JSON list of C-alpha atoms in Angstrom, two decimals:
[
{"chain": "A", "resi": 1, "resn": "UNK", "atom": "CA", "xyz": [-6.43, -6.66, 31.42]},
{"chain": "A", "resi": 2, "resn": "UNK", "atom": "CA", "xyz": [-8.09, -7.20, 28.40]},
{"chain": "A", "resi": 3, "resn": "UNK", "atom": "CA", "xyz": [-8.25, -4.59, 25.63]},
{"chain": "A", "resi": 4, "resn": "UNK", "atom": "CA", "xyz": [-11.29, -2.68, 24.20]},
{"chain": "A", "resi": 5, "resn": "UNK", "atom": "CA", "xyz": [-11.87, -2.75, 20.83]},
{"chain": "A", "resi": 6, "resn": "UNK", "atom": "CA", "xyz": [-12.75, -5.29, 17.74]},
{"chain": "A", "resi": 7, "resn": "UNK", "atom": "CA", "xyz": [-9.81, -6.90, 15.81]},
{"chain": "A", "resi": 8, "resn": "UNK", "atom": "CA", "xyz": [-9.34, -5.90, 12.11]},
{"chain": "A", "resi": 9, "resn": "UNK", "atom": "CA", "xyz": [-9.78, -9.42, 11.09]},
{"chain": "A", "resi": 10, "resn": "UNK", "atom": "CA", "xyz": [-13.06, -9.99, 12.98]},
{"chain": "A", "resi": 11, "resn": "UNK", "atom": "CA", "xyz": [-14.56, -6.85, 11.22]},
{"chain": "A", "resi": 12, "resn": "UNK", "atom": "CA", "xyz": [-13.34, -8.02, 7.28]},
{"chain": "A", "resi": 13, "resn": "UNK", "atom": "CA", "xyz": [-14.64, -11.38, 7.83]},
{"chain": "A", "resi": 14, "resn": "UNK", "atom": "CA", "xyz": [-18.06, -10.01, 8.71]},
{"chain": "A", "resi": 15, "resn": "UNK", "atom": "CA", "xyz": [-17.86, -7.65, 5.35]},
{"chain": "A", "resi": 16, "resn": "UNK", "atom": "CA", "xyz": [-16.97, -10.02, 3.35]},
{"chain": "A", "resi": 17, "resn": "UNK", "atom": "CA", "xyz": [-19.71, -11.82, 3.69]},
{"chain": "A", "resi": 18, "resn": "UNK", "atom": "CA", "xyz": [-21.55, -8.90, 1.48]},
{"chain": "A", "resi": 19, "resn": "UNK", "atom": "CA", "xyz": [-20.98, -9.89, -1.95]},
{"chain": "A", "resi": 20, "resn": "UNK", "atom": "CA", "xyz": [-20.76, -5.83, -3.44]},
{"chain": "A", "resi": 21, "resn": "UNK", "atom": "CA", "xyz": [-18.29, -5.02, -0.42]},
{"chain": "A", "resi": 22, "resn": "UNK", "atom": "CA", "xyz": [-15.89, -8.31, -1.22]},
{"chain": "A", "resi": 23, "resn": "UNK", "atom": "CA", "xyz": [-16.29, -7.39, -5.14]},
{"chain": "A", "resi": 24, "resn": "UNK", "atom": "CA", "xyz": [-15.15, -3.94, -4.03]},
{"chain": "A", "resi": 25, "resn": "UNK", "atom": "CA", "xyz": [-12.49, -5.22, -1.65]},
{"chain": "A", "resi": 26, "resn": "UNK", "atom": "CA", "xyz": [-10.68, -7.70, -4.66]},
{"chain": "A", "resi": 27, "resn": "UNK", "atom": "CA", "xyz": [-10.90, -5.15, -6.98]},
{"chain": "A", "resi": 28, "resn": "UNK", "atom": "CA", "xyz": [-8.52, -2.83, -4.79]},
{"chain": "A", "resi": 29, "resn": "UNK", "atom": "CA", "xyz": [-6.46, -5.64, -3.32]},
{"chain": "A", "resi": 30, "resn": "UNK", "atom": "CA", "xyz": [-3.54, -5.73, -5.87]},
{"chain": "A", "resi": 31, "resn": "UNK", "atom": "CA", "xyz": [-3.53, -1.61, -5.49]},
{"chain": "A", "resi": 32, "resn": "UNK", "atom": "CA", "xyz": [-2.87, -2.12, -1.10]},
{"chain": "A", "resi": 33, "resn": "UNK", "atom": "CA", "xyz": [-1.11, -5.35, -1.68]},
{"chain": "A", "resi": 34, "resn": "UNK", "atom": "CA", "xyz": [1.88, -3.11, -3.57]},
{"chain": "A", "resi": 35, "resn": "UNK", "atom": "CA", "xyz": [1.18, -0.32, -1.03]},
{"chain": "A", "resi": 36, "resn": "UNK", "atom": "CA", "xyz": [2.04, -2.75, 1.88]},
{"chain": "A", "resi": 37, "resn": "UNK", "atom": "CA", "xyz": [5.25, -3.91, 0.34]},
{"chain": "A", "resi": 38, "resn": "UNK", "atom": "CA", "xyz": [6.73, -0.48, -0.30]},
{"chain": "A", "resi": 39, "resn": "UNK", "atom": "CA", "xyz": [5.33, 0.63, 3.30]},
{"chain": "A", "resi": 40, "resn": "UNK", "atom": "CA", "xyz": [7.36, -2.71, 4.88]},
{"chain": "A", "resi": 41, "resn": "UNK", "atom": "CA", "xyz": [10.59, -2.07, 2.49]},
{"chain": "A", "resi": 42, "resn": "UNK", "atom": "CA", "xyz": [10.90, 1.51, 3.80]},
{"chain": "A", "resi": 43, "resn": "UNK", "atom": "CA", "xyz": [10.34, 0.40, 7.44]},
{"chain": "A", "resi": 44, "resn": "UNK", "atom": "CA", "xyz": [12.90, -1.98, 6.98]},
{"chain": "A", "resi": 45, "resn": "UNK", "atom": "CA", "xyz": [15.14, 0.45, 5.89]},
{"chain": "A", "resi": 46, "resn": "UNK", "atom": "CA", "xyz": [14.25, 2.70, 8.69]},
{"chain": "A", "resi": 47, "resn": "UNK", "atom": "CA", "xyz": [13.68, 5.80, 6.75]},
{"chain": "A", "resi": 48, "resn": "UNK", "atom": "CA", "xyz": [11.16, 8.06, 6.94]},
{"chain": "A", "resi": 49, "resn": "UNK", "atom": "CA", "xyz": [8.48, 8.95, 4.21]},
{"chain": "A", "resi": 50, "resn": "UNK", "atom": "CA", "xyz": [10.70, 12.29, 3.92]},
{"chain": "A", "resi": 51, "resn": "UNK", "atom": "CA", "xyz": [13.94, 10.59, 2.90]},
{"chain": "A", "resi": 52, "resn": "UNK", "atom": "CA", "xyz": [12.22, 8.25, 0.54]},
{"chain": "A", "resi": 53, "resn": "UNK", "atom": "CA", "xyz": [10.60, 11.49, -1.00]},
{"chain": "A", "resi": 54, "resn": "UNK", "atom": "CA", "xyz": [14.05, 13.00, -0.98]},
{"chain": "A", "resi": 55, "resn": "UNK", "atom": "CA", "xyz": [15.57, 9.49, -2.71]},
{"chain": "A", "resi": 56, "resn": "UNK", "atom": "CA", "xyz": [12.74, 9.46, -5.31]},
{"chain": "A", "resi": 57, "resn": "UNK", "atom": "CA", "xyz": [13.21, 12.87, -6.07]},
{"chain": "A", "resi": 58, "resn": "UNK", "atom": "CA", "xyz": [9.11, 13.92, -5.10]},
{"chain": "A", "resi": 59, "resn": "UNK", "atom": "CA", "xyz": [7.70, 15.73, -2.25]},
{"chain": "A", "resi": 60, "resn": "UNK", "atom": "CA", "xyz": [6.84, 13.80, 1.20]},
{"chain": "A", "resi": 61, "resn": "UNK", "atom": "CA", "xyz": [2.86, 14.98, 0.39]},
{"chain": "A", "resi": 62, "resn": "UNK", "atom": "CA", "xyz": [3.18, 12.65, -2.58]},
{"chain": "A", "resi": 63, "resn": "UNK", "atom": "CA", "xyz": [4.67, 9.63, -0.63]},
{"chain": "A", "resi": 64, "resn": "UNK", "atom": "CA", "xyz": [2.29, 10.10, 1.97]},
{"chain": "A", "resi": 65, "resn": "UNK", "atom": "CA", "xyz": [-0.72, 9.84, -0.18]},
{"chain": "A", "resi": 66, "resn": "UNK", "atom": "CA", "xyz": [0.43, 6.90, -2.19]},
{"chain": "A", "resi": 67, "resn": "UNK", "atom": "CA", "xyz": [0.83, 5.35, 1.17]},
{"chain": "A", "resi": 68, "resn": "UNK", "atom": "CA", "xyz": [-2.53, 5.91, 2.70]},
{"chain": "A", "resi": 69, "resn": "UNK", "atom": "CA", "xyz": [-4.24, 4.70, -0.84]},
{"chain": "A", "resi": 70, "resn": "UNK", "atom": "CA", "xyz": [-5.33, 8.19, -1.98]},
{"chain": "A", "resi": 71, "resn": "UNK", "atom": "CA", "xyz": [-3.02, 8.46, -4.90]},
{"chain": "A", "resi": 72, "resn": "UNK", "atom": "CA", "xyz": [-3.15, 6.21, -7.84]},
{"chain": "A", "resi": 73, "resn": "UNK", "atom": "CA", "xyz": [0.39, 6.60, -9.15]},
{"chain": "A", "resi": 74, "resn": "UNK", "atom": "CA", "xyz": [2.03, 5.89, -12.60]},
{"chain": "A", "resi": 75, "resn": "UNK", "atom": "CA", "xyz": [4.00, 2.74, -13.22]},
{"chain": "A", "resi": 76, "resn": "UNK", "atom": "CA", "xyz": [6.79, 5.05, -13.50]},
{"chain": "A", "resi": 77, "resn": "UNK", "atom": "CA", "xyz": [6.15, 6.56, -10.06]},
{"chain": "A", "resi": 78, "resn": "UNK", "atom": "CA", "xyz": [5.91, 3.06, -8.71]},
{"chain": "A", "resi": 79, "resn": "UNK", "atom": "CA", "xyz": [9.56, 1.88, -10.31]},
{"chain": "A", "resi": 80, "resn": "UNK", "atom": "CA", "xyz": [11.08, 5.01, -8.79]},
{"chain": "A", "resi": 81, "resn": "UNK", "atom": "CA", "xyz": [9.96, 4.17, -5.56]},
{"chain": "A", "resi": 82, "resn": "UNK", "atom": "CA", "xyz": [11.07, 0.66, -5.80]},
{"chain": "A", "resi": 83, "resn": "UNK", "atom": "CA", "xyz": [14.41, 1.63, -7.03]},
{"chain": "A", "resi": 84, "resn": "UNK", "atom": "CA", "xyz": [14.92, 4.29, -4.15]},
{"chain": "A", "resi": 85, "resn": "UNK", "atom": "CA", "xyz": [14.40, 1.34, -1.70]},
{"chain": "A", "resi": 86, "resn": "UNK", "atom": "CA", "xyz": [16.76, -1.29, -3.47]},
{"chain": "A", "resi": 87, "resn": "UNK", "atom": "CA", "xyz": [14.07, -3.02, -4.91]},
{"chain": "A", "resi": 88, "resn": "UNK", "atom": "CA", "xyz": [12.69, -4.14, -8.58]},
{"chain": "A", "resi": 89, "resn": "UNK", "atom": "CA", "xyz": [9.23, -4.46, -9.83]},
{"chain": "A", "resi": 90, "resn": "UNK", "atom": "CA", "xyz": [7.66, -7.56, -11.33]},
{"chain": "A", "resi": 91, "resn": "UNK", "atom": "CA", "xyz": [4.12, -7.63, -13.05]},
{"chain": "A", "resi": 92, "resn": "UNK", "atom": "CA", "xyz": [2.51, -10.82, -13.49]},
{"chain": "A", "resi": 93, "resn": "UNK", "atom": "CA", "xyz": [-0.95, -11.07, -15.38]},
{"chain": "A", "resi": 94, "resn": "UNK", "atom": "CA", "xyz": [-2.74, -14.39, -14.35]}
]
C-alpha cells in the first residue's frame, strides 16, 4: 500500500525553479541549518524543549519559537543554547 502525499524534496525542487523563491531560500538557509543542528543536538540528548529551556535559563516558548524559525535570536542566546547542549559555536565568513 502506498502513502498518499507528496515528498518534500519534490516540492522543493519545483519551487527552486522560481528565481525569487530560490533567492529567499538561499538567504534563509544559514538560519535553518543552525536550527536543524540545534534540534538534532537536543534530540541526541533526548531532552525536551522544556528541559533545554531550564538549562538555558529561559522559557520553553522561547525555545519553541527559535526551533520553529519564528524568532531571530541574538548570538548570545544561540551560544547559551549550544553550551547547554554541550556544543560550541563556530562562525565562518566566506
